[in-house]
Tab-separated table of C-alpha atoms in Angstrom:
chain	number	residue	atom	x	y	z
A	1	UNK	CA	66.411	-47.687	159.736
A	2	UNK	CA	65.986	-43.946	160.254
A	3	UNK	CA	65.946	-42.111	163.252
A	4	UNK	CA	64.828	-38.551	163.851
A	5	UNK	CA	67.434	-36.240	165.641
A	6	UNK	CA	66.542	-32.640	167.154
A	7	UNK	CA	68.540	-30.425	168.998
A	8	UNK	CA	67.481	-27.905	171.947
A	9	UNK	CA	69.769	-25.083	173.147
A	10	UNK	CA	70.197	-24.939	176.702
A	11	UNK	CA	71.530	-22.390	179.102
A	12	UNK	CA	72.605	-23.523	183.119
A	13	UNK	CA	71.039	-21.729	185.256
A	14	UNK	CA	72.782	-20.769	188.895
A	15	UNK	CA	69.844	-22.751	190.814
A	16	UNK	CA	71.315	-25.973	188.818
A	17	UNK	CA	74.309	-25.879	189.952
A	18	UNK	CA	76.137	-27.800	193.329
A	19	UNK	CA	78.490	-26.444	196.109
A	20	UNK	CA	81.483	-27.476	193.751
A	21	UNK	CA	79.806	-24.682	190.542
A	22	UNK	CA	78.923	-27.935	188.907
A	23	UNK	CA	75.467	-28.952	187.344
A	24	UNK	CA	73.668	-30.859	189.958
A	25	UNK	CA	73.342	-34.394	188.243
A	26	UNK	CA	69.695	-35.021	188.208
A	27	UNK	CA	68.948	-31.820	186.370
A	28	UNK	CA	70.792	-34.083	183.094
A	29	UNK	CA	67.526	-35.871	183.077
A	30	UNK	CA	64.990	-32.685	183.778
A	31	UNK	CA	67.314	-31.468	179.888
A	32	UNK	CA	66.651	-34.859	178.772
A	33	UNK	CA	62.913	-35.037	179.649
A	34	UNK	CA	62.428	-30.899	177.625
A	35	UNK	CA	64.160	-32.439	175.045
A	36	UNK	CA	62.008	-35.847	174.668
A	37	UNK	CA	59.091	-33.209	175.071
A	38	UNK	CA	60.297	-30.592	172.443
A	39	UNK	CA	61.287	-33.566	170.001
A	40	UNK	CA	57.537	-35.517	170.419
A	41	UNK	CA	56.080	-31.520	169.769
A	42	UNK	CA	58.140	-31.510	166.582
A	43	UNK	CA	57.254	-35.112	165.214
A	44	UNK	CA	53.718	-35.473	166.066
A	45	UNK	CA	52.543	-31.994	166.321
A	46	UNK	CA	52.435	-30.924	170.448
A	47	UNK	CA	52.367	-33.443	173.385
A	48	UNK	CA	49.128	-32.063	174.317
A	49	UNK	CA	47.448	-33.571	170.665
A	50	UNK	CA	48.881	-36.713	171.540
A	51	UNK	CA	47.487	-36.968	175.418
A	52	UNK	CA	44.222	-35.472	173.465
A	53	UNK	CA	43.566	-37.997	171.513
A	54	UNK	CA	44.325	-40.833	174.264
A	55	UNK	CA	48.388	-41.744	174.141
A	56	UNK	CA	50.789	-40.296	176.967
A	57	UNK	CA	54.204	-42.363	177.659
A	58	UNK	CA	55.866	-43.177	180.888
A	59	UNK	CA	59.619	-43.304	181.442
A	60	UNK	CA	60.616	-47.325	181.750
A	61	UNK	CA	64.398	-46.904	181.655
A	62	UNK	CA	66.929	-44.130	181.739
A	63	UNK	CA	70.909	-44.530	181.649
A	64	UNK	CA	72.850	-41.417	182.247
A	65	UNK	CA	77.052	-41.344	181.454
A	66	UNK	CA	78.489	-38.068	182.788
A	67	UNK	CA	81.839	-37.316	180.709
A	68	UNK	CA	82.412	-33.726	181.569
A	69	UNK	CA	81.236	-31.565	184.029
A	70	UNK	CA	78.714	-28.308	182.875
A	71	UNK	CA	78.938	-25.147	185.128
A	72	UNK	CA	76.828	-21.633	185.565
A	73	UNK	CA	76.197	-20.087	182.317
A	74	UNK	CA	77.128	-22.586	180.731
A	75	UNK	CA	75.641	-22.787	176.916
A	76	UNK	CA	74.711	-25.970	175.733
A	77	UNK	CA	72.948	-28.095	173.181
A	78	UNK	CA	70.974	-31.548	174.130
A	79	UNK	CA	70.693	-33.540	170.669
A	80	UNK	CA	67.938	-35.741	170.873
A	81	UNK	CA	68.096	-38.799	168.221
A	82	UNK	CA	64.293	-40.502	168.145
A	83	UNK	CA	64.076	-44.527	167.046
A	84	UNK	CA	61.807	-45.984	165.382
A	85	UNK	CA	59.233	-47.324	167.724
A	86	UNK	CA	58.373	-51.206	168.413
A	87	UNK	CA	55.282	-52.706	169.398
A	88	UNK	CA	54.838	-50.508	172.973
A	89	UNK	CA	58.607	-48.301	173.023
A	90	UNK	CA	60.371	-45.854	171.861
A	91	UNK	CA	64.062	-45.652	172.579
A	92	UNK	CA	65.829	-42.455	172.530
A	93	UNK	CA	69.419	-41.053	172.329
A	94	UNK	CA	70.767	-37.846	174.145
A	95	UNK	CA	73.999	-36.069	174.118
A	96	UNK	CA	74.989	-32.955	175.617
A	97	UNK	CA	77.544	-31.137	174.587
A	98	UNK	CA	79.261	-27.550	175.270
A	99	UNK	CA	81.169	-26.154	172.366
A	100	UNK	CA	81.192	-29.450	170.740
A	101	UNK	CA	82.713	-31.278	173.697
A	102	UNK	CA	80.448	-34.213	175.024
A	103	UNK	CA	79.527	-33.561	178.646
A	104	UNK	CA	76.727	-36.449	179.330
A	105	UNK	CA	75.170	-39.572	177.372
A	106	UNK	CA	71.459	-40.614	177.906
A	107	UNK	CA	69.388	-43.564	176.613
A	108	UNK	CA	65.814	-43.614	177.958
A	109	UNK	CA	62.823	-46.069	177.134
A	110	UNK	CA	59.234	-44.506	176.902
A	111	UNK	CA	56.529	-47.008	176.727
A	112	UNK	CA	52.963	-45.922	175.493
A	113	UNK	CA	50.151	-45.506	177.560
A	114	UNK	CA	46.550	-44.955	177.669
A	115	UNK	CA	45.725	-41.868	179.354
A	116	UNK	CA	43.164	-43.151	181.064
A	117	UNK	CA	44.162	-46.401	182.650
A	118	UNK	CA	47.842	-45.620	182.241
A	119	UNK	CA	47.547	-49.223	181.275
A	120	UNK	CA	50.270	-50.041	178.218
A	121	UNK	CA	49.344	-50.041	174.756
A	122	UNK	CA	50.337	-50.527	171.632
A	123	UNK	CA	50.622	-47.271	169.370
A	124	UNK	CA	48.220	-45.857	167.105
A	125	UNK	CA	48.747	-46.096	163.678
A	126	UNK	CA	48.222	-42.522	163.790
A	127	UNK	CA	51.636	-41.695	165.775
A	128	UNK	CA	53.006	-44.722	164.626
A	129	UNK	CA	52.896	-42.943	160.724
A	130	UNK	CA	54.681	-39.806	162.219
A	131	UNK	CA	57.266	-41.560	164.411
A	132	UNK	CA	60.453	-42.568	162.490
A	133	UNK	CA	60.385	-45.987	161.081
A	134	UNK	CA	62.754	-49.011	159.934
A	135	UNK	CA	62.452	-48.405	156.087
């Protein structure tokens, strides 16, 4: 099976971050979600070609393990790892890390959609040929 892995650099900003100078914990998943975005720009060529032609995908499932806390001015990376999709899905794999050091896990589901109906669907050949695959 092979996977596709990116990696975006990140920077916390001071509007991220709690009372206690720590990264308000939904702003893990707004990382997540530029990182999905940037990685689906780099595989099939910008999100906006792919809602073009017909194909968006919704958010089914997201699981988010905090391990370390990230601060203000913090620099960090958000490693996405892309599966190879099934009939509908597409699982993927975050990790950010500062320095090395893993400060959150993420696992989200995306399921294809029609961007009309929003109705599921099953994915184009098209994408299908440019998302990784189980060779």
């Amino acid at each position: 099976m092979t996977t596709a892995t990116f990696t975006m650099p990140l920077r916390v900003r001071y509007v991220e971050c709690d009372m206690q100078n720590r990264v308000f914990n939904a702003h893990y998943l707004t990382w997540v979600d530029m990182a999905h975005t940037e990685a689906l720009s780099e595989l099939v060529g910008g999100y906006e070609s792919m809602v073009a032609a017909g194909v968006d995908v919704v958010v089914v499932g997201a699981e988010l393990d905090f391990r370390a806390p990230a601060r203000f001015d913090d620099r960090l990376e958000v490693r996405t790892t892309v599966h190879p999709p099934g009939n509908t899905s597409l699982r993927s794999d975050f990790a950010i890390t500062r320095d090395g050091v893993l400060l959150a896990e993420c696992r989200m589901t995306h399921v294809c959609v029609d961007t009309t109906t929003y109705s599921k669907q099953v994915w184009p050949q098209w994408l299908r040929d440019k998302l990784p695959s189980l060779d």
